[in-house]
């Protein structure tokens, strides 16, 4: 029987060395299996609803499709925790929050208002057509245009709370946390950020998503927990949504 000790956090910013009890191979397999299952479930929902997906999908249908895909993510994490970890997801994925994590919200707001604009400033000058504001905002504006009444509330919940929590659990909690215990920190944070950007399948958003992935990845790596990265993600998404309302 394998006995795994819980990491001891000495402070909110400089934790003790955290070694994930889930080995990197199991984490990678679980990640891609859950990601593939999420795409299949999402496509099934869209097929049943008669919607092709994309920018015209009603918010209600999108919510069901997202719920199905997020179920696959959580199920994959739960399974790998039971089989390869301590069977305690809170410990295995670093799911904890301290008061200091609240500064993550401000970091997320600044990332959306300042950092992302700095990232795209030279790109807009070099390729003004490709990185035009209309192109960068098209996805978010499409979501807002389809919302109204209760659907606006639902969109708010999905974008501001659902996506940040589930994506941080999946990308930083499952994948990054396990890889950090085995490989170079910089390599892992950069690699997971690149994967996070790529799977959104919006090339025009890749630079911003990659830089944002570096920010949340660094927060998770430095603190050894997900509290701050989730707060950053919430602040980032909330600010982005407000900007297009």
mmCIF file with all atom_site columns, N, CA and C in Angstrom, residues 81-106:
data_model
loop_
_atom_site.group_PDB
_atom_site.id
_atom_site.type_symbol
_atom_site.label_atom_id
_atom_site.label_alt_id
_atom_site.label_comp_id
_atom_site.label_asym_id
_atom_site.label_entity_id
_atom_site.label_seq_id
_atom_site.pdbx_PDB_ins_code
_atom_site.Cartn_x
_atom_site.Cartn_y
_atom_site.Cartn_z
_atom_site.occupancy
_atom_site.B_iso_or_equiv
_atom_site.pdbx_formal_charge
_atom_site.auth_seq_id
_atom_site.auth_comp_id
_atom_site.auth_asym_id
_atom_site.auth_atom_id
_atom_site.pdbx_PDB_model_num
ATOM 1  N N  . UNK A 1 81  ? -7.703 10.485 -9.575  1.00 0.00 ? 81  UNK A N  1
ATOM 2  C CA . UNK A 1 81  ? -7.439 10.674 -8.152  1.00 0.00 ? 81  UNK A CA 1
ATOM 3  C C  . UNK A 1 81  ? -7.679 9.381  -7.382  1.00 0.00 ? 81  UNK A C  1
ATOM 4  N N  . UNK A 1 82  ? -8.751 8.681  -7.742  1.00 0.00 ? 82  UNK A N  1
ATOM 5  C CA . UNK A 1 82  ? -9.074 7.426  -7.076  1.00 0.00 ? 82  UNK A CA 1
ATOM 6  C C  . UNK A 1 82  ? -8.061 6.335  -7.390  1.00 0.00 ? 82  UNK A C  1
ATOM 7  N N  . UNK A 1 83  ? -7.601 6.287  -8.643  1.00 0.00 ? 83  UNK A N  1
ATOM 8  C CA . UNK A 1 83  ? -6.746 5.172  -9.075  1.00 0.00 ? 83  UNK A CA 1
ATOM 9  C C  . UNK A 1 83  ? -5.259 5.438  -8.909  1.00 0.00 ? 83  UNK A C  1
ATOM 10 N N  . UNK A 1 84  ? -4.836 6.695  -9.066  1.00 0.00 ? 84  UNK A N  1
ATOM 11 C CA . UNK A 1 84  ? -3.400 6.986  -9.040  1.00 0.00 ? 84  UNK A CA 1
ATOM 12 C C  . UNK A 1 84  ? -2.993 7.962  -7.948  1.00 0.00 ? 84  UNK A C  1
ATOM 13 N N  . UNK A 1 85  ? -3.970 8.586  -7.286  1.00 0.00 ? 85  UNK A N  1
ATOM 14 C CA . UNK A 1 85  ? -3.654 9.565  -6.258  1.00 0.00 ? 85  UNK A CA 1
ATOM 15 C C  . UNK A 1 85  ? -4.004 9.086  -4.874  1.00 0.00 ? 85  UNK A C  1
ATOM 16 N N  . UNK A 1 86  ? -4.406 10.003 -4.035  1.00 0.00 ? 86  UNK A N  1
ATOM 17 C CA . UNK A 1 86  ? -4.752 9.681  -2.646  1.00 0.00 ? 86  UNK A CA 1
ATOM 18 C C  . UNK A 1 86  ? -6.252 9.463  -2.469  1.00 0.00 ? 86  UNK A C  1
ATOM 19 N N  . UNK A 1 87  ? -7.016 9.584  -3.546  1.00 0.00 ? 87  UNK A N  1
ATOM 20 C CA . UNK A 1 87  ? -8.480 9.528  -3.507  1.00 0.00 ? 87  UNK A CA 1
ATOM 21 C C  . UNK A 1 87  ? -9.049 10.739 -2.780  1.00 0.00 ? 87  UNK A C  1
ATOM 22 N N  . UNK A 1 88  ? -8.222 11.766 -2.631  1.00 0.00 ? 88  UNK A N  1
ATOM 23 C CA . UNK A 1 88  ? -8.649 13.033 -2.035  1.00 0.00 ? 88  UNK A CA 1
ATOM 24 C C  . UNK A 1 88  ? -8.347 14.135 -3.047  1.00 0.00 ? 88  UNK A C  1
ATOM 25 N N  . UNK A 1 89  ? -9.321 14.502 -3.889  1.00 0.00 ? 89  UNK A N  1
ATOM 26 C CA . UNK A 1 89  ? -9.075 15.488 -4.939  1.00 0.00 ? 89  UNK A CA 1
ATOM 27 C C  . UNK A 1 89  ? -8.565 16.832 -4.418  1.00 0.00 ? 89  UNK A C  1
ATOM 28 N N  . UNK A 1 90  ? -8.992 17.222 -3.231  1.00 0.00 ? 90  UNK A N  1
ATOM 29 C CA . UNK A 1 90  ? -8.528 18.492 -2.660  1.00 0.00 ? 90  UNK A CA 1
ATOM 30 C C  . UNK A 1 90  ? -7.013 18.485 -2.501  1.00 0.00 ? 90  UNK A C  1
ATOM 31 N N  . UNK A 1 91  ? -6.487 17.371 -2.022  1.00 0.00 ? 91  UNK A N  1
ATOM 32 C CA . UNK A 1 91  ? -5.041 17.227 -1.861  1.00 0.00 ? 91  UNK A CA 1
ATOM 33 C C  . UNK A 1 91  ? -4.356 17.003 -3.200  1.00 0.00 ? 91  UNK A C  1
ATOM 34 N N  . UNK A 1 92  ? -4.905 16.114 -4.009  1.00 0.00 ? 92  UNK A N  1
ATOM 35 C CA . UNK A 1 92  ? -4.258 15.735 -5.270  1.00 0.00 ? 92  UNK A CA 1
ATOM 36 C C  . UNK A 1 92  ? -4.116 16.910 -6.232  1.00 0.00 ? 92  UNK A C  1
ATOM 37 N N  . UNK A 1 93  ? -5.112 17.805 -6.264  1.00 0.00 ? 93  UNK A N  1
ATOM 38 C CA . UNK A 1 93  ? -5.110 18.882 -7.253  1.00 0.00 ? 93  UNK A CA 1
ATOM 39 C C  . UNK A 1 93  ? -4.857 20.268 -6.656  1.00 0.00 ? 93  UNK A C  1
ATOM 40 N N  . UNK A 1 94  ? -4.554 20.323 -5.370  1.00 0.00 ? 94  UNK A N  1
ATOM 41 C CA . UNK A 1 94  ? -4.233 21.604 -4.753  1.00 0.00 ? 94  UNK A CA 1
ATOM 42 C C  . UNK A 1 94  ? -5.414 22.551 -4.666  1.00 0.00 ? 94  UNK A C  1
ATOM 43 N N  . UNK A 1 95  ? -6.584 22.003 -4.359  1.00 0.00 ? 95  UNK A N  1
ATOM 44 C CA . UNK A 1 95  ? -7.805 22.819 -4.311  1.00 0.00 ? 95  UNK A CA 1
ATOM 45 C C  . UNK A 1 95  ? -7.934 23.455 -2.926  1.00 0.00 ? 95  UNK A C  1
ATOM 46 N N  . UNK A 1 96  ? -7.378 24.629 -2.774  1.00 0.00 ? 96  UNK A N  1
ATOM 47 C CA . UNK A 1 96  ? -7.499 25.356 -1.519  1.00 0.00 ? 96  UNK A CA 1
ATOM 48 C C  . UNK A 1 96  ? -7.333 26.840 -1.789  1.00 0.00 ? 96  UNK A C  1
ATOM 49 N N  . UNK A 1 97  ? -7.833 27.649 -0.866  1.00 0.00 ? 97  UNK A N  1
ATOM 50 C CA . UNK A 1 97  ? -7.776 29.099 -1.033  1.00 0.00 ? 97  UNK A CA 1
ATOM 51 C C  . UNK A 1 97  ? -7.445 29.748 0.302   1.00 0.00 ? 97  UNK A C  1
ATOM 52 N N  . UNK A 1 98  ? -6.580 30.750 0.234   1.00 0.00 ? 98  UNK A N  1
ATOM 53 C CA . UNK A 1 98  ? -6.208 31.550 1.394   1.00 0.00 ? 98  UNK A CA 1
ATOM 54 C C  . UNK A 1 98  ? -6.570 33.000 1.124   1.00 0.00 ? 98  UNK A C  1
ATOM 55 N N  . UNK A 1 99  ? -6.692 33.823 2.168   1.00 0.00 ? 99  UNK A N  1
ATOM 56 C CA . UNK A 1 99  ? -7.053 35.232 1.958   1.00 0.00 ? 99  UNK A CA 1
ATOM 57 C C  . UNK A 1 99  ? -6.169 35.950 0.950   1.00 0.00 ? 99  UNK A C  1
ATOM 58 N N  . UNK A 1 100 ? -4.888 35.607 0.912   1.00 0.00 ? 100 UNK A N  1
ATOM 59 C CA . UNK A 1 100 ? -3.968 36.290 -0.002  1.00 0.00 ? 100 UNK A CA 1
ATOM 60 C C  . UNK A 1 100 ? -4.324 36.052 -1.461  1.00 0.00 ? 100 UNK A C  1
ATOM 61 N N  . UNK A 1 101 ? -5.069 34.981 -1.725  1.00 0.00 ? 101 UNK A N  1
ATOM 62 C CA . UNK A 1 101 ? -5.439 34.665 -3.102  1.00 0.00 ? 101 UNK A CA 1
ATOM 63 C C  . UNK A 1 101 ? -6.365 35.713 -3.710  1.00 0.00 ? 101 UNK A C  1
ATOM 64 N N  . UNK A 1 102 ? -6.975 36.535 -2.859  1.00 0.00 ? 102 UNK A N  1
ATOM 65 C CA . UNK A 1 102 ? -7.879 37.573 -3.358  1.00 0.00 ? 102 UNK A CA 1
ATOM 66 C C  . UNK A 1 102 ? -7.167 38.562 -4.273  1.00 0.00 ? 102 UNK A C  1
ATOM 67 N N  . UNK A 1 103 ? -5.850 38.706 -4.106  1.00 0.00 ? 103 UNK A N  1
ATOM 68 C CA . UNK A 1 103 ? -5.128 39.623 -4.997  1.00 0.00 ? 103 UNK A CA 1
ATOM 69 C C  . UNK A 1 103 ? -5.123 39.112 -6.429  1.00 0.00 ? 103 UNK A C  1
ATOM 70 N N  . UNK A 1 104 ? -5.427 37.831 -6.578  1.00 0.00 ? 104 UNK A N  1
ATOM 71 C CA . UNK A 1 104 ? -5.498 37.264 -7.919  1.00 0.00 ? 104 UNK A CA 1
ATOM 72 C C  . UNK A 1 104 ? -6.568 37.930 -8.764  1.00 0.00 ? 104 UNK A C  1
ATOM 73 N N  . UNK A 1 105 ? -7.663 38.353 -8.118  1.00 0.00 ? 105 UNK A N  1
ATOM 74 C CA . UNK A 1 105 ? -8.734 39.022 -8.861  1.00 0.00 ? 105 UNK A CA 1
ATOM 75 C C  . UNK A 1 105 ? -8.204 40.300 -9.510  1.00 0.00 ? 105 UNK A C  1
ATOM 76 N N  . UNK A 1 106 ? -7.439 41.084 -8.739  1.00 0.00 ? 106 UNK A N  1
ATOM 77 C CA . UNK A 1 106 ? -6.857 42.321 -9.272  1.00 0.00 ? 106 UNK A CA 1
ATOM 78 C C  . UNK A 1 106 ? -5.862 42.019 -10.390 1.00 0.00 ? 106 UNK A C  1
#
